[in-house]
Amino acid sequence: MLFYHFYELNHAAMSPVRAAVDMTRLYFQNPFNPVSYTQAGRTVAASCEMMERVTRRYGKPEFELYSTVVDGEEIKVSEEIIWSKPFCDILHFQRDLPEDRRADPKMLIVAPMSGHYATLLRGTVEALLPHLEIYMTDWEDARQVPVADGNFDLDDYIDYVIQILHFLGPNTHVLAVCQPSVPVFAAVALMEEKADQCAPATMTLMGGPIDTREGPTAVNDLAVEKGIDWFKRNVIMDVPFPHKGFGRQVYPGFLQLSGFMSMNLDRHMVAHRDFFQHLIEGDGDSAEKHRDFYDEYLAVMDLTAEFYLQTVETVFIEHALPKGELMHRGERVDPKKITGTALLTVEGENDDISGLGQTQAAQKLAENIPANRRMHYVQQGVGHYGVFNGSKYRAEIVPRIIKFIEDNASNARLQQAPKRTVKKASPTGFFKKLRSDPLRKILLSEPKGTADDLKQISGVGPKLEKALNGVGIFHYWQIASLTEDQAAALDDRLDTRGRLTRDSWVEQALRLNEEVHTN
């Protein structure tokens, strides 16, 4: 289908027009132009801005989360990519906290891969940052992924979630908004069935299509009415040149956007009419709010054809998950295997995308989670976006998420694991290790003489020094003598995610140890 190519051609053809109207707008907004202060001048400028905005292609927005307030103090926040695959990066919103402060719970926010960028959840992240260490999926626009990087389907999505949870380590908390509720639910079920030590402590599902037979919406009805063959024929297109993903089959973002807007077309038309009036009247605050919202809402990304079609067929047509028929690489997904991960489901009373009851269905499917480790909440007076953004989300939903995490700080299976270990452990001392532990030869129950100042190692602060002492490392020579296996084991035990190697602790400790002995 050449529709995508016509779309690109039309966009290119409109470029000179956009440039002309933008120049005209600047002319009639110039403070040195007397006409800019007249009704006619403001009308022309407003018309030009409307024309430029409705024909523009909106790029990926920025999070622009530069600070947050923790314990009553303003704290600097920076973004860091800590994990990367062709179709996804993991962002860490690093807070500049004191090193001796108690660590906050880790939360992985899985953003929707449904047309909009992860920045749609900017408000979600902003409200949680004061309380949690936030990590987030940042999905790549499929039109920017070369064909040589392979396909990406629902099975790959589930694999990514499992791999990310392994990377972040035990007792991570996971939150899925809308579309990823299904793959996250499936990933946790698979991990729990295998007694995976990295299965999350809690799982929060917000406005997700777990069972679309409950409270079906127009989105659900369309999928059932049309059937998968219709989607294959009408919405799957090849990425045109010169995009990096040239030749890849995708579900274009602009089609997804047109579908969303058509559901509430009258509301969008009224919003643009009001925006035009605000520009003429000089109401800058109202106009800026409109720009901020639509700069985000109109920024869309393409989805791989295989992921989109598999999701439509599996989730919306076949209802495979609630029927117990969802398969992942030949293995059946069984939500009844979830016993250690606590479950919180959140819905909006007026949600017209994931209807009331669709997310709550997860509570029925994961029936073996103890009653004291599960909760369902319906937020009154909000639609789909109000579930994860806005004043009621901040005032009503966020406190419940934080409280649920505090009440379920770790996976229930992991809480039981130390008890089994104690029965088998030798009573000769806390630091006696299992023979399979590569670190057992170098760990000490107490320092030999005066402990070294491990903070002299770049990258080790008071908090890490205390953690090192806690596992039995007090001297430079212990770190300097680490083998590759021992270094990996120590990195895993301290959950420093590669810092030991990245900051060259072994080399630094060797130098410091030599200086100590020389002195």
Coordinates of C-alpha atoms in Angstrom, one line a residue, residues 32-285:
F32 CA 8.1 46.7 16.1
N33 CA 5.3 46.2 13.6
P34 CA 2.4 48.5 14.6
V35 CA -0.1 46.2 12.8
S36 CA 0.7 43.4 15.4
Y37 CA -1.2 45.4 18.0
T38 CA -4.4 45.5 15.9
Q39 CA -7.3 43.0 15.8
A40 CA -6.5 42.3 12.1
G41 CA -2.8 41.7 12.9
R42 CA -3.5 39.3 15.7
T43 CA -6.0 37.5 13.5
V44 CA -3.5 37.0 10.7
A45 CA -0.9 35.8 13.2
A46 CA -3.3 33.4 14.8
S47 CA -4.4 32.0 11.4
C48 CA -0.8 31.4 10.4
E49 CA 0.0 29.6 13.6
M50 CA -3.0 27.4 13.3
M51 CA -2.0 26.5 9.7
E52 CA 1.6 25.7 10.7
R53 CA 0.6 23.6 13.6
V54 CA -2.0 21.4 11.9
T55 CA 0.5 20.6 9.0
R56 CA 3.6 20.1 11.2
R57 CA 5.1 16.7 12.0
Y58 CA 5.7 16.7 15.7
G59 CA 9.0 15.2 16.9
K60 CA 9.7 13.2 20.0
P61 CA 9.2 15.5 23.1
E62 CA 11.6 15.8 26.0
F63 CA 10.8 14.8 29.6
E64 CA 12.3 18.0 30.9
L65 CA 12.2 16.7 34.5
Y66 CA 15.2 18.6 35.9
S67 CA 14.3 18.6 39.6
T68 CA 12.0 17.1 42.3
V69 CA 11.3 17.6 46.0
V70 CA 12.5 14.9 48.3
D71 CA 12.2 15.2 52.1
G72 CA 11.3 18.8 51.7
E73 CA 14.4 19.7 49.7
E74 CA 14.7 20.4 45.9
I75 CA 16.8 17.7 44.3
K76 CA 18.5 17.7 40.9
V77 CA 17.3 15.1 38.5
S78 CA 19.1 13.8 35.4
E79 CA 18.2 11.2 32.7
E80 CA 20.6 8.3 32.0
I81 CA 20.2 5.4 29.6
I82 CA 21.3 2.3 31.5
W83 CA 20.1 -0.5 29.2
S84 CA 19.6 -0.5 25.5
K85 CA 18.2 -2.7 22.8
P86 CA 17.2 -1.9 19.2
F87 CA 13.6 -1.3 20.1
C88 CA 13.9 0.1 23.7
D89 CA 16.1 2.0 26.0
I90 CA 15.8 2.1 29.8
L91 CA 15.9 5.6 31.3
H92 CA 17.0 6.1 34.9
F93 CA 15.8 9.3 36.4
Q94 CA 18.8 9.8 38.6
R95 CA 18.2 11.9 41.7
D96 CA 21.1 13.7 43.3
L97 CA 20.5 12.4 46.8
P98 CA 22.9 12.2 49.7
E99 CA 24.9 8.9 49.6
D100 CA 24.1 8.1 53.2
R101 CA 20.3 8.4 52.6
R102 CA 18.3 5.2 52.8
A103 CA 17.6 3.9 49.3
D104 CA 14.1 4.2 48.0
P105 CA 12.3 1.3 46.4
K106 CA 13.1 0.7 42.7
M107 CA 10.2 1.0 40.2
L108 CA 10.1 0.1 36.6
I109 CA 7.5 2.0 34.7
V110 CA 6.6 0.2 31.4
A111 CA 5.2 2.9 29.0
P112 CA 2.6 2.1 26.3
M113 CA 3.9 1.1 22.9
S114 CA 0.7 2.2 21.3
G115 CA 1.5 5.2 19.1
H116 CA 2.6 7.9 21.6
Y117 CA 6.1 8.3 23.0
A118 CA 7.0 7.5 26.6
T119 CA 6.9 11.2 27.4
L120 CA 3.1 10.9 27.5
L121 CA 3.8 9.6 31.1
R122 CA 5.7 12.7 32.1
G123 CA 3.2 13.5 34.8
T124 CA 3.2 9.8 36.0
V125 CA 6.9 10.0 36.5
E126 CA 6.9 13.5 38.0
A127 CA 4.5 12.5 40.8
L128 CA 6.3 9.3 41.7
L129 CA 9.9 10.8 41.7
P130 CA 9.8 12.2 45.2
H131 CA 9.1 8.7 46.6
L132 CA 10.8 6.1 44.3
E133 CA 13.9 5.3 42.3
I134 CA 12.3 5.5 38.8
Y135 CA 13.3 3.5 35.7
M136 CA 11.3 3.6 32.5
T137 CA 11.0 2.0 29.1
D138 CA 11.6 4.4 26.2
W139 CA 10.3 2.6 23.1
E140 CA 11.9 3.4 19.8
D141 CA 9.9 4.6 16.8
A142 CA 9.8 1.5 14.4
R143 CA 10.4 3.7 11.4
Q144 CA 13.8 4.5 12.8
V145 CA 14.9 0.9 13.4
P146 CA 16.7 -0.6 10.4
V147 CA 15.2 -3.9 9.0
A148 CA 18.6 -5.5 9.7
D149 CA 17.8 -5.3 13.4
G150 CA 15.1 -7.9 13.1
N151 CA 11.4 -8.1 14.0
F152 CA 9.7 -7.2 17.2
D153 CA 6.4 -8.9 18.3
L154 CA 4.5 -9.5 21.5
D155 CA 6.8 -12.4 22.5
D156 CA 9.8 -10.1 22.2
Y157 CA 8.0 -7.5 24.3
I158 CA 7.5 -10.0 27.1
D159 CA 11.2 -11.0 26.7
Y160 CA 12.3 -7.4 27.1
V161 CA 10.3 -7.0 30.3
I162 CA 11.8 -10.1 31.8
Q163 CA 15.3 -9.0 30.8
I164 CA 14.9 -5.6 32.2
L165 CA 13.6 -7.0 35.5
H166 CA 16.7 -9.2 35.6
F167 CA 18.9 -6.2 35.0
L168 CA 17.3 -4.2 37.8
G169 CA 17.4 -7.1 40.2
P170 CA 15.2 -8.6 43.0
N171 CA 12.4 -6.7 44.6
T172 CA 11.9 -4.2 41.8
H173 CA 8.3 -2.8 41.6
V174 CA 6.7 -2.7 38.2
L175 CA 4.0 -0.4 36.9
A176 CA 2.3 -0.8 33.5
V177 CA 0.0 1.9 32.0
C178 CA -2.6 0.7 29.4
Q179 CA -1.3 -1.5 26.6
P180 CA 1.7 -3.0 28.5
S181 CA -0.5 -4.4 31.2
V182 CA -0.9 -7.6 29.2
P183 CA 2.8 -8.3 28.4
V184 CA 3.8 -7.3 31.9
F185 CA 1.2 -9.5 33.5
A186 CA 2.4 -12.4 31.3
A187 CA 6.1 -11.7 32.1
V188 CA 5.4 -11.8 35.8
A189 CA 3.4 -15.0 35.5
L190 CA 6.2 -16.7 33.6
M191 CA 8.8 -15.5 36.1
E192 CA 6.7 -16.6 39.1
E193 CA 6.2 -20.1 37.6
K194 CA 10.0 -20.5 37.4
A195 CA 10.5 -19.2 40.9
D196 CA 12.6 -16.4 39.4
Q197 CA 14.4 -14.4 42.1
C198 CA 13.9 -11.2 40.0
A199 CA 10.1 -11.5 39.9
P200 CA 8.9 -8.1 41.0
A201 CA 7.7 -7.3 44.6
T202 CA 4.6 -5.6 43.3
M203 CA 2.8 -5.2 40.0
T204 CA 0.6 -2.1 39.4
L205 CA -1.7 -2.3 36.3
M206 CA -3.4 0.9 35.3
G207 CA -6.2 1.1 32.7
G208 CA -5.0 -2.0 30.9
P209 CA -6.9 -4.4 28.5
I210 CA -6.5 -7.6 30.5
D211 CA -10.0 -8.8 29.5
T212 CA -11.6 -6.7 26.8
R213 CA -14.9 -8.6 27.1
E214 CA -15.5 -6.6 30.3
G215 CA -16.9 -3.2 29.6
P216 CA -16.1 -3.2 25.9
T217 CA -15.4 0.2 24.3
A218 CA -15.4 1.4 20.7
V219 CA -11.8 0.4 20.4
N220 CA -12.6 -3.2 21.4
D221 CA -15.8 -3.4 19.2
L222 CA -13.8 -2.2 16.2
A223 CA -11.3 -5.1 16.5
V224 CA -14.0 -7.7 16.9
E225 CA -16.1 -6.3 14.1
K226 CA -13.4 -5.9 11.5
G227 CA -11.3 -9.1 12.2
I228 CA -7.5 -9.5 11.8
D229 CA -7.6 -9.8 8.0
W230 CA -9.1 -6.3 7.7
F231 CA -6.2 -4.8 9.7
K232 CA -3.6 -6.7 7.7
R233 CA -5.1 -5.3 4.4
N234 CA -5.8 -1.7 5.5
V235 CA -3.4 -0.4 8.2
I236 CA -0.1 -2.2 7.6
M237 CA 2.3 -0.2 5.4
D238 CA 6.0 -0.1 4.4
V239 CA 8.2 2.6 5.8
P240 CA 9.2 4.9 2.9
F241 CA 12.7 6.2 2.1
P242 CA 14.6 8.0 3.6
H243 CA 13.7 6.8 7.1
K244 CA 16.2 4.4 8.8
G245 CA 13.5 1.7 8.9
F246 CA 13.0 1.9 5.1
G247 CA 11.1 -1.2 3.9
R248 CA 10.0 -2.3 7.4
Q249 CA 6.3 -3.1 7.7
V250 CA 4.6 -1.0 10.3
Y251 CA 1.3 0.4 11.7
P252 CA 1.9 4.1 11.1
G253 CA 1.6 6.4 14.0
F254 CA -0.5 9.0 12.0
L255 CA -3.2 6.3 11.5
Q256 CA -3.3 5.6 15.2
L257 CA -3.5 9.3 15.9
S258 CA -6.4 9.8 13.4
G259 CA -8.2 6.9 15.1
F260 CA -7.8 8.5 18.6
M261 CA -8.9 11.9 17.4
S262 CA -11.9 10.6 15.6
M263 CA -13.2 9.2 18.8
N264 CA -13.5 12.7 20.3
L265 CA -13.4 14.8 17.2
D266 CA -15.9 17.4 18.5
R267 CA -13.7 18.0 21.6
H268 CA -10.6 18.5 19.5
M269 CA -12.4 20.9 17.2
V270 CA -13.6 23.0 20.1
A271 CA -10.1 23.0 21.6
H272 CA -8.6 24.4 18.4
R273 CA -11.4 26.9 18.1
D274 CA -10.7 28.1 21.6
F275 CA -7.0 28.2 20.9
F276 CA -7.6 30.4 17.9
Q277 CA -9.7 32.8 20.1
H278 CA -7.1 32.9 22.9
L279 CA -4.4 33.9 20.3
I280 CA -6.6 36.8 19.0
E281 CA -7.4 37.9 22.6
G282 CA -3.8 37.7 23.7
D283 CA -4.6 35.1 26.4
G284 CA -1.0 33.7 26.5
D285 CA -1.4 31.3 29.4

